[in-house]
Short mmCIF file of N, CA, C and O in Angstrom, two decimals:
data_model
loop_
_atom_site.label_atom_id
_atom_site.label_comp_id
_atom_site.label_asym_id
_atom_site.label_seq_id
_atom_site.Cartn_x
_atom_site.Cartn_y
_atom_site.Cartn_z
N UNK A 1 147.16 50.01 -171.11
CA UNK A 1 147.33 48.94 -171.41
C UNK A 1 147.08 48.42 -172.60
O UNK A 1 146.43 49.02 -173.76
N UNK A 2 147.86 47.32 -172.96
CA UNK A 2 147.76 46.76 -174.16
C UNK A 2 146.84 45.94 -174.49
O UNK A 2 147.08 44.70 -173.69
N UNK A 3 145.97 45.99 -175.48
CA UNK A 3 145.10 44.73 -175.94
C UNK A 3 144.83 44.26 -177.04
O UNK A 3 145.25 45.18 -178.32
N UNK A 4 144.47 43.13 -177.16
CA UNK A 4 144.25 42.60 -178.64
C UNK A 4 143.17 41.67 -178.50
O UNK A 4 142.92 40.76 -177.44
N UNK A 5 142.21 42.00 -179.53
CA UNK A 5 141.03 41.01 -179.50
C UNK A 5 141.43 39.92 -180.67
O UNK A 5 141.58 40.22 -181.80
N UNK A 6 140.87 38.94 -180.36
CA UNK A 6 140.99 37.51 -181.11
C UNK A 6 139.53 37.08 -181.25
O UNK A 6 138.80 37.04 -180.45
N UNK A 7 139.45 36.55 -182.59
CA UNK A 7 138.01 36.26 -182.88
C UNK A 7 137.81 34.82 -182.42
O UNK A 7 136.85 34.30 -182.35
N UNK A 8 138.91 33.96 -182.40
CA UNK A 8 138.78 32.70 -182.09
C UNK A 8 139.92 32.26 -181.57
O UNK A 8 141.13 32.90 -181.44
N UNK A 9 140.03 30.95 -180.95
CA UNK A 9 141.24 30.35 -180.02
C UNK A 9 141.89 29.77 -181.32
O UNK A 9 143.20 29.90 -181.07
N UNK A 10 141.13 29.74 -182.55
CA UNK A 10 142.27 29.29 -183.62
C UNK A 10 142.94 30.35 -184.00
O UNK A 10 144.16 30.24 -184.23
N UNK A 11 142.58 31.56 -184.02
CA UNK A 11 143.44 32.41 -184.30
C UNK A 11 144.38 33.12 -183.54
O UNK A 11 145.61 33.27 -183.77
N UNK A 12 143.95 32.75 -181.97
CA UNK A 12 145.20 32.82 -180.76
C UNK A 12 146.36 31.87 -180.92
O UNK A 12 147.46 32.42 -180.92
N UNK A 13 146.01 30.75 -180.99
CA UNK A 13 147.03 29.69 -180.92
C UNK A 13 147.37 29.30 -182.45
O UNK A 13 148.74 28.79 -182.51
N UNK A 14 146.85 29.63 -183.27
CA UNK A 14 147.09 29.50 -184.73
C UNK A 14 146.51 28.10 -185.15
O UNK A 14 145.59 27.20 -184.02
N UNK A 15 146.59 27.88 -186.27
CA UNK A 15 145.68 26.63 -187.12
C UNK A 15 145.78 25.47 -186.25
O UNK A 15 145.10 24.46 -185.60
N UNK A 16 147.44 24.91 -185.90
CA UNK A 16 147.90 23.82 -185.04
C UNK A 16 147.91 24.39 -183.46
O UNK A 16 149.20 23.95 -183.34
N UNK A 17 147.03 24.57 -183.11
CA UNK A 17 147.28 25.35 -181.80
C UNK A 17 147.72 24.05 -180.61
O UNK A 17 147.53 22.60 -181.37
N UNK A 18 147.52 24.54 -179.66
CA UNK A 18 148.30 23.18 -178.62
C UNK A 18 147.12 22.31 -178.20
O UNK A 18 145.97 22.75 -177.83
N UNK A 19 147.13 21.09 -178.34
CA UNK A 19 146.28 20.29 -178.31
C UNK A 19 145.31 20.21 -179.17
O UNK A 19 143.98 19.66 -178.99
N UNK A 20 145.25 20.81 -180.17
CA UNK A 20 144.43 20.83 -181.24
C UNK A 20 143.19 21.62 -180.76
O UNK A 20 142.09 21.03 -180.83
N UNK A 21 143.44 22.79 -179.95
CA UNK A 21 142.44 23.52 -179.76
C UNK A 21 141.34 23.81 -180.80
O UNK A 21 141.57 24.44 -181.74
N UNK A 22 139.92 23.53 -180.38
CA UNK A 22 139.03 23.86 -181.53
C UNK A 22 138.65 25.54 -181.48
O UNK A 22 138.90 26.15 -180.46
N UNK A 23 138.51 26.06 -182.56
CA UNK A 23 138.04 27.42 -182.32
C UNK A 23 136.44 27.56 -181.56
O UNK A 23 135.81 26.77 -181.79
N UNK A 24 136.47 28.45 -181.10
CA UNK A 24 135.20 29.14 -180.54
C UNK A 24 134.45 30.13 -181.25
O UNK A 24 135.22 30.75 -182.25
N UNK A 25 133.18 30.23 -181.23
CA UNK A 25 132.29 30.98 -182.11
C UNK A 25 132.61 32.43 -181.60
O UNK A 25 132.19 33.17 -182.46
N UNK A 26 132.79 32.68 -180.50
CA UNK A 26 132.88 34.13 -179.65
C UNK A 26 134.62 34.60 -179.61
O UNK A 26 135.07 33.68 -179.51
N UNK A 27 134.54 35.73 -179.71
CA UNK A 27 136.14 36.26 -179.36
C UNK A 27 136.59 36.47 -178.02
O UNK A 27 135.54 36.14 -177.07
N UNK A 28 137.95 37.01 -177.75
CA UNK A 28 138.12 37.13 -176.53
C UNK A 28 139.23 38.30 -176.50
O UNK A 28 140.03 38.19 -177.57
N UNK A 29 139.61 38.85 -175.30
CA UNK A 29 140.71 39.94 -175.24
C UNK A 29 141.58 39.26 -174.83
O UNK A 29 141.65 38.27 -173.76
N UNK A 30 143.05 39.52 -174.97
CA UNK A 30 144.13 39.13 -174.26
C UNK A 30 144.79 40.74 -173.86
O UNK A 30 144.98 41.56 -174.87
N UNK A 31 144.95 40.88 -172.56
CA UNK A 31 145.39 42.13 -172.31
C UNK A 31 146.84 42.49 -171.24
O UNK A 31 146.52 41.10 -170.73
N UNK A 32 147.46 42.98 -171.52
CA UNK A 32 148.87 43.25 -170.69
C UNK A 32 149.09 44.65 -170.12
O UNK A 32 148.98 45.70 -170.91
N UNK A 33 149.01 44.65 -168.99
CA UNK A 33 148.98 46.04 -168.35
C UNK A 33 150.09 46.38 -168.20
O UNK A 33 151.30 45.65 -168.36
N UNK A 34 150.42 47.56 -168.11
CA UNK A 34 151.87 47.95 -168.06
C UNK A 34 152.11 47.93 -166.32
O UNK A 34 151.39 47.81 -165.76
N UNK A 35 153.48 48.05 -166.14
CA UNK A 35 154.02 48.19 -164.65
C UNK A 35 153.42 49.04 -163.99
O UNK A 35 153.00 48.91 -162.89
N UNK A 36 153.25 50.29 -164.48
CA UNK A 36 152.51 51.54 -163.73
C UNK A 36 151.05 51.26 -163.34
O UNK A 36 150.91 51.38 -161.85
N UNK A 37 150.30 50.38 -164.17
CA UNK A 37 148.99 50.04 -163.93
C UNK A 37 149.06 48.99 -162.74
O UNK A 37 148.06 49.04 -162.05
N UNK A 38 150.11 48.02 -162.69
CA UNK A 38 150.01 47.20 -161.93
C UNK A 38 150.53 47.70 -160.38
O UNK A 38 149.74 47.35 -159.53
N UNK A 39 151.68 48.65 -160.47
CA UNK A 39 151.88 49.54 -159.41
C UNK A 39 150.40 49.97 -158.92
O UNK A 39 150.12 50.18 -157.23
N UNK A 40 150.05 50.80 -159.44
CA UNK A 40 148.88 51.89 -159.01
C UNK A 40 147.27 50.50 -158.58
O UNK A 40 146.94 51.22 -157.34
N UNK A 41 147.36 49.59 -159.27
CA UNK A 41 146.44 48.42 -158.40
C UNK A 41 146.68 47.73 -157.26
O UNK A 41 146.31 47.84 -156.58
N UNK A 42 147.98 47.73 -156.92
CA UNK A 42 148.27 47.11 -155.91
C UNK A 42 148.25 48.09 -154.65
O UNK A 42 148.10 47.81 -153.61
N UNK A 43 148.48 49.48 -155.10
CA UNK A 43 148.52 50.32 -154.00
C UNK A 43 147.12 50.82 -153.74
O UNK A 43 146.70 50.69 -152.49
N UNK A 44 146.49 50.78 -154.83
CA UNK A 44 144.69 50.62 -154.66
C UNK A 44 144.51 49.51 -153.76
O UNK A 44 143.39 49.90 -152.86
N UNK A 45 144.60 48.58 -153.71
CA UNK A 45 144.19 47.28 -153.36
C UNK A 45 144.92 47.28 -151.80
O UNK A 45 143.98 47.07 -150.93
N UNK A 46 145.94 47.80 -151.45
CA UNK A 46 146.40 48.01 -150.45
C UNK A 46 145.59 49.11 -149.47
O UNK A 46 145.07 48.90 -148.07
N UNK A 47 145.05 49.94 -149.94
CA UNK A 47 144.53 51.25 -149.40
C UNK A 47 142.82 50.76 -149.28
O UNK A 47 142.19 50.87 -147.98
N UNK A 48 142.28 49.56 -149.93
CA UNK A 48 140.97 49.56 -149.81
C UNK A 48 141.05 48.28 -148.69
O UNK A 48 139.98 48.04 -147.95
N UNK A 49 141.88 47.39 -148.69
CA UNK A 49 141.93 46.21 -147.78
C UNK A 49 142.48 46.60 -146.39
O UNK A 49 142.60 45.88 -145.40
N UNK A 50 143.56 47.55 -146.50
CA UNK A 50 144.41 47.87 -145.41
C UNK A 50 145.27 46.48 -144.67
O UNK A 50 145.78 46.66 -143.89
N UNK A 51 145.31 45.66 -145.80
CA UNK A 51 146.06 44.62 -145.56
C UNK A 51 147.60 44.69 -146.19
O UNK A 51 147.88 45.64 -147.07
N UNK A 52 148.72 44.67 -145.52
CA UNK A 52 149.87 44.96 -145.98
C UNK A 52 150.05 44.18 -147.50
O UNK A 52 150.07 43.34 -147.41
N UNK A 53 150.71 44.90 -148.13
CA UNK A 53 151.47 44.60 -149.23
C UNK A 53 152.68 43.44 -148.72
O UNK A 53 153.80 44.30 -148.29
N UNK A 54 153.01 42.43 -149.32
CA UNK A 54 153.99 41.39 -149.14
C UNK A 54 154.62 41.15 -150.23
O UNK A 54 154.01 41.27 -151.24
N UNK A 55 155.70 40.67 -150.13
CA UNK A 55 156.47 40.49 -151.21
C UNK A 55 155.68 39.52 -152.40
O UNK A 55 155.85 39.39 -153.59
N UNK A 56 154.93 38.11 -151.80
CA UNK A 56 154.42 37.26 -152.22
C UNK A 56 152.88 37.66 -152.29
O UNK A 56 152.04 36.72 -152.59
N UNK A 57 152.30 38.72 -151.49
CA UNK A 57 150.81 38.77 -151.32
C UNK A 57 150.18 39.89 -151.64
O UNK A 57 151.07 41.03 -151.25
N UNK A 58 149.26 40.34 -152.31
CA UNK A 58 148.47 39.14 -152.90
C UNK A 58 149.32 38.59 -154.11
O UNK A 58 149.97 39.48 -154.63
N UNK A 59 149.00 37.46 -154.66
CA UNK A 59 149.48 36.76 -155.75
C UNK A 59 148.72 37.13 -156.97
O UNK A 59 149.16 36.54 -158.20
N UNK A 60 147.60 37.40 -156.98
CA UNK A 60 146.66 38.02 -158.08
C UNK A 60 146.06 39.38 -157.91
O UNK A 60 145.64 39.83 -156.46
N UNK A 61 145.87 40.29 -158.92
CA UNK A 61 145.48 41.84 -158.67
C UNK A 61 144.65 41.79 -159.80
O UNK A 61 145.03 41.59 -160.97
N UNK A 62 143.47 42.63 -159.67
CA UNK A 62 142.78 43.26 -160.62
C UNK A 62 143.06 44.53 -161.16
O UNK A 62 143.58 45.47 -160.20
N UNK A 63 143.11 44.57 -162.53
CA UNK A 63 143.37 45.93 -163.17
C UNK A 63 142.19 46.22 -164.34
O UNK A 63 141.89 45.25 -164.52
N UNK A 64 141.80 47.31 -164.15
CA UNK A 64 140.51 47.72 -164.72
C UNK A 64 141.29 48.04 -166.38
O UNK A 64 142.28 48.71 -166.62
N UNK A 65 140.58 47.52 -167.11
CA UNK A 65 140.44 47.65 -168.77
C UNK A 65 139.81 48.62 -169.38
O UNK A 65 138.68 48.05 -169.22
N UNK A 66 140.23 49.69 -169.59
CA UNK A 66 139.50 50.56 -170.58
C UNK A 66 138.58 49.90 -171.81
O UNK A 66 137.86 50.32 -172.14
N UNK A 67 139.69 49.45 -172.75
CA UNK A 67 139.19 48.64 -173.73
C UNK A 67 138.37 47.73 -173.53
O UNK A 67 137.16 47.73 -174.47
N UNK A 68 138.46 46.92 -172.68
CA UNK A 68 137.46 45.68 -172.30
C UNK A 68 136.14 46.10 -171.44
O UNK A 68 135.24 45.64 -171.69
N UNK A 69 136.31 47.22 -170.76
CA UNK A 69 135.52 47.41 -169.82
C UNK A 69 135.36 46.75 -168.50
O UNK A 69 134.30 46.86 -168.04
N UNK A 70 136.08 46.04 -168.09
CA UNK A 70 135.94 45.12 -166.89
C UNK A 70 137.67 44.92 -166.16
O UNK A 70 138.38 45.15 -166.70
N UNK A 71 137.40 44.64 -164.93
CA UNK A 71 138.62 43.95 -164.43
C UNK A 71 138.82 42.91 -164.77
O UNK A 71 138.56 41.77 -164.94
N UNK A 72 140.50 42.83 -165.03
CA UNK A 72 141.04 41.64 -165.43
C UNK A 72 142.06 41.10 -164.53
O UNK A 72 143.11 42.12 -164.06
N UNK A 73 141.86 39.91 -163.77
CA UNK A 73 143.11 39.24 -162.71
C UNK A 73 143.90 38.83 -163.59
O UNK A 73 144.09 38.18 -164.45
N UNK A 74 145.22 39.44 -162.84
CA UNK A 74 146.67 39.16 -163.57
C UNK A 74 147.50 38.16 -162.36
O UNK A 74 147.50 38.48 -160.99
N UNK A 75 148.13 37.13 -162.88
CA UNK A 75 148.71 36.48 -161.70
C UNK A 75 150.02 37.14 -161.68
O UNK A 75 151.11 36.72 -162.36
N UNK A 76 150.30 37.93 -160.43
CA UNK A 76 151.78 38.69 -160.32
C UNK A 76 151.44 38.99 -158.91
O UNK A 76 150.47 39.28 -158.21
N UNK A 77 152.98 38.88 -158.50
CA UNK A 77 153.00 39.32 -156.85
C UNK A 77 153.84 40.49 -156.73
O UNK A 77 154.56 41.07 -157.68
N UNK A 78 153.52 41.48 -155.78
CA UNK A 78 153.93 42.62 -155.51
C UNK A 78 155.25 42.81 -155.83
O UNK A 78 156.18 43.68 -156.52
N UNK A 79 156.35 41.80 -155.19
CA UNK A 79 157.74 41.56 -155.57
C UNK A 79 158.37 41.88 -157.01
O UNK A 79 159.14 42.11 -157.34
N UNK A 80 157.40 41.44 -157.85
CA UNK A 80 157.40 41.40 -159.13
C UNK A 80 157.57 42.77 -160.13
O UNK A 80 157.63 43.03 -161.17
N UNK A 81 156.99 43.85 -159.31
CA UNK A 81 156.66 45.26 -159.97
C UNK A 81 157.48 46.33 -158.74
O UNK A 81 157.51 47.45 -159.27
N UNK A 82 157.65 45.78 -157.51
CA UNK A 82 158.25 46.73 -156.80
C UNK A 82 159.47 46.25 -156.22
O UNK A 82 159.74 45.02 -155.99
N UNK A 83 160.68 47.36 -155.49
CA UNK A 83 161.66 46.40 -155.14
C UNK A 83 161.16 46.09 -153.50
O UNK A 83 160.15 46.68 -152.96
N UNK A 84 161.84 45.71 -152.77
CA UNK A 84 161.56 45.50 -151.24
C UNK A 84 161.64 46.42 -150.48
O UNK A 84 160.91 46.62 -149.70
N UNK A 85 162.55 47.35 -150.88
CA UNK A 85 162.60 48.56 -150.07
C UNK A 85 161.27 49.41 -150.37
O UNK A 85 160.71 50.05 -149.11
N UNK A 86 160.63 49.53 -151.65
CA UNK A 86 159.38 49.99 -151.87
C UNK A 86 158.31 49.37 -151.29
O UNK A 86 157.63 50.50 -150.71
N UNK A 87 157.92 48.06 -150.89
CA UNK A 87 157.08 47.63 -150.26
C UNK A 87 157.17 48.14 -148.99
O UNK A 87 156.13 48.48 -148.27
N UNK A 88 158.53 47.96 -148.38
CA UNK A 88 158.51 48.44 -146.91
C UNK A 88 158.08 49.96 -146.68
O UNK A 88 157.12 50.34 -145.80
N UNK A 89 158.44 51.05 -147.89
CA UNK A 89 158.33 52.29 -147.85
C UNK A 89 156.70 52.32 -147.94
O UNK A 89 156.13 53.17 -147.24
N UNK A 90 156.02 51.63 -148.95
CA UNK A 90 154.51 51.86 -149.08
C UNK A 90 153.82 51.46 -147.99
O UNK A 90 153.04 52.54 -147.26
N UNK A 91 154.22 50.48 -147.48
CA UNK A 91 153.71 49.74 -146.09
C UNK A 91 153.70 50.54 -145.05
O UNK A 91 152.51 51.08 -144.16
N UNK A 92 155.00 51.17 -144.65
CA UNK A 92 155.02 52.28 -143.58
C UNK A 92 154.25 53.40 -143.85
O UNK A 92 153.45 53.87 -142.99
N UNK A 93 154.34 54.15 -145.06
CA UNK A 93 153.49 55.47 -145.11
C UNK A 93 152.09 55.09 -145.20
O UNK A 93 151.50 55.79 -144.54
N UNK A 94 151.42 54.03 -145.59
CA UNK A 94 149.95 53.58 -145.19
C UNK A 94 149.74 53.73 -144.12
O UNK A 94 148.82 53.77 -143.57
N UNK A 95 150.52 52.84 -142.81
CA UNK A 95 150.06 52.55 -141.75
C UNK A 95 150.35 54.05 -141.02
O UNK A 95 149.71 54.12 -139.82
N UNK A 96 151.21 54.80 -141.21
CA UNK A 96 151.40 56.10 -140.88
C UNK A 96 149.93 56.72 -140.94
O UNK A 96 149.50 57.35 -140.17
N UNK A 97 149.31 56.76 -141.82
CA UNK A 97 148.12 57.26 -142.25
C UNK A 97 147.39 56.85 -141.41
O UNK A 97 146.20 57.55 -140.80
N UNK A 98 147.01 55.29 -141.10
CA UNK A 98 146.32 54.75 -140.35
C UNK A 98 146.44 55.22 -138.88
O UNK A 98 145.65 55.61 -138.07
N UNK A 99 147.55 55.39 -138.23
CA UNK A 99 147.98 55.77 -136.91
C UNK A 99 147.59 57.17 -137.08
O UNK A 99 146.96 57.81 -135.67
N UNK A 100 147.81 58.22 -138.03
CA UNK A 100 147.29 59.66 -137.69
C UNK A 100 145.36 59.45 -137.66
O UNK A 100 145.18 60.54 -136.82
N UNK A 101 145.28 58.64 -138.55
CA UNK A 101 143.76 58.75 -138.15
C UNK A 101 143.02 57.66 -136.95
O UNK A 101 141.96 57.94 -137.31
N UNK A 102 143.87 57.33 -136.22
CA UNK A 102 143.29 56.70 -135.12
C UNK A 102 142.78 55.30 -135.16
O UNK A 102 142.42 54.48 -134.53
N UNK A 103 143.29 54.72 -136.56
CA UNK A 103 142.79 53.35 -136.85
C UNK A 103 143.78 52.20 -136.22
O UNK A 103 143.58 51.07 -136.02
N UNK A 104 145.09 52.52 -136.07
CA UNK A 104 145.76 51.67 -135.31
C UNK A 104 146.57 52.60 -134.01
O UNK A 104 146.73 53.90 -134.19
N UNK A 105 147.15 52.00 -133.32
CA UNK A 105 147.85 52.97 -132.14
C UNK A 105 149.40 52.84 -132.32
O UNK A 105 149.98 51.99 -133.27
N UNK A 106 150.25 53.26 -131.47
CA UNK A 106 151.71 53.45 -131.45
C UNK A 106 152.28 51.88 -131.48
O UNK A 106 153.37 51.80 -132.21
N UNK A 107 151.92 51.25 -130.74
CA UNK A 107 152.28 49.91 -130.46
C UNK A 107 152.15 49.00 -131.59
O UNK A 107 153.33 48.29 -132.20
N UNK A 108 150.85 49.03 -132.09
CA UNK A 108 150.67 48.23 -133.42
C UNK A 108 151.61 48.81 -134.77
O UNK A 108 151.85 48.24 -135.56
N UNK A 109 151.55 50.08 -134.56
CA UNK A 109 152.47 50.75 -136.08
C UNK A 109 154.30 50.40 -135.58
O UNK A 109 154.54 49.69 -136.68
N UNK A 110 154.60 50.18 -134.50
CA UNK A 110 156.00 50.15 -134.28
C UNK A 110 156.10 48.66 -134.76
O UNK A 110 157.19 47.92 -135.62
N UNK A 111 155.08 47.85 -134.26
CA UNK A 111 155.25 46.22 -134.49
C UNK A 111 155.20 45.90 -136.22
O UNK A 111 155.79 44.95 -136.69
N UNK A 112 154.51 46.73 -136.92
CA UNK A 112 154.16 46.73 -138.39
C UNK A 112 155.27 47.15 -138.92
O UNK A 112 156.04 46.65 -140.08
N UNK A 113 155.77 47.98 -138.56
CA UNK A 113 157.22 48.57 -138.92
C UNK A 113 158.56 47.75 -139.09
O UNK A 113 159.12 47.24 -139.96
N UNK A 114 158.29 46.87 -137.73
CA UNK A 114 159.44 45.74 -137.44
C UNK A 114 159.33 44.64 -138.72
O UNK A 114 160.12 44.09 -139.14
N UNK A 115 157.72 44.33 -138.49
CA UNK A 115 157.72 43.31 -139.57
C UNK A 115 158.05 43.76 -141.18
O UNK A 115 158.65 42.75 -141.63
N UNK A 116 157.64 44.72 -141.47
CA UNK A 116 157.94 45.32 -142.86
C UNK A 116 159.16 45.38 -143.09
O UNK A 116 159.73 44.93 -144.22
N UNK A 117 160.29 45.65 -142.18
CA UNK A 117 161.63 45.87 -142.13
C UNK A 117 162.17 44.66 -142.55
O UNK A 117 163.30 44.08 -142.88
N UNK A 118 161.68 43.41 -141.91
CA UNK A 118 162.02 42.08 -142.05
C UNK A 118 161.99 41.43 -143.24
O UNK A 118 162.80 40.54 -143.73
N UNK A 119 161.06 42.06 -144.20
CA UNK A 119 161.04 42.09 -145.71
C UNK A 119 162.23 41.88 -146.25
O UNK A 119 163.01 41.37 -147.17
N UNK A 120 163.17 43.07 -145.83
CA UNK A 120 164.51 43.47 -146.36
C UNK A 120 165.73 42.27 -145.79
O UNK A 120 166.74 42.09 -146.44
N UNK A 121 165.49 41.70 -144.81
CA UNK A 121 166.17 40.72 -144.28
C UNK A 121 166.11 39.06 -144.91
O UNK A 121 166.71 38.44 -144.50
N UNK A 122 164.79 38.85 -145.23
CA UNK A 122 164.39 37.67 -145.86
C UNK A 122 163.94 36.66 -144.88
O UNK A 122 163.94 35.19 -144.95
N UNK A 123 163.73 37.40 -143.46
CA UNK A 123 163.12 36.28 -142.69
C UNK A 123 161.84 36.60 -142.17
O UNK A 123 161.50 36.33 -141.02
N UNK A 124 161.08 36.95 -142.99
CA UNK A 124 159.58 36.81 -142.81
C UNK A 124 158.98 35.86 -142.56
O UNK A 124 158.97 34.89 -142.93
N UNK A 125 158.29 35.81 -141.14
CA UNK A 125 157.21 34.76 -140.96
C UNK A 125 156.06 34.69 -141.75
O UNK A 125 155.47 35.56 -141.91
N UNK A 126 155.94 33.44 -142.25
CA UNK A 126 154.67 33.34 -142.63
C UNK A 126 153.69 32.83 -141.95
O UNK A 126 153.47 32.08 -141.16
#
């Protein structure tokens, strides 16, 4: 993750920042995750929640920043870091694990696979 520490909003925006933003007395971090970090965060989210990764869901994801020592939320959707084919493959692989563990049955798995494949057709129901 690339991080930069700004001592004030004035330093961040420049002296004549947008809307004349007044300087703050404390600093803040601006962090930018790598694509690999975002991909790992989405896969971890999928494992923890057992919810499918959809092209636009979730629309925010936390990524832990070593520099700052906290989770930082980023407005990014799975389709911005994965191809649709990758999303389908990830979801099927994770649901296959659930099937093997007895968390879902064959019928649920088949329905889920059809749903995931619909991502490629662009006809996913919301």
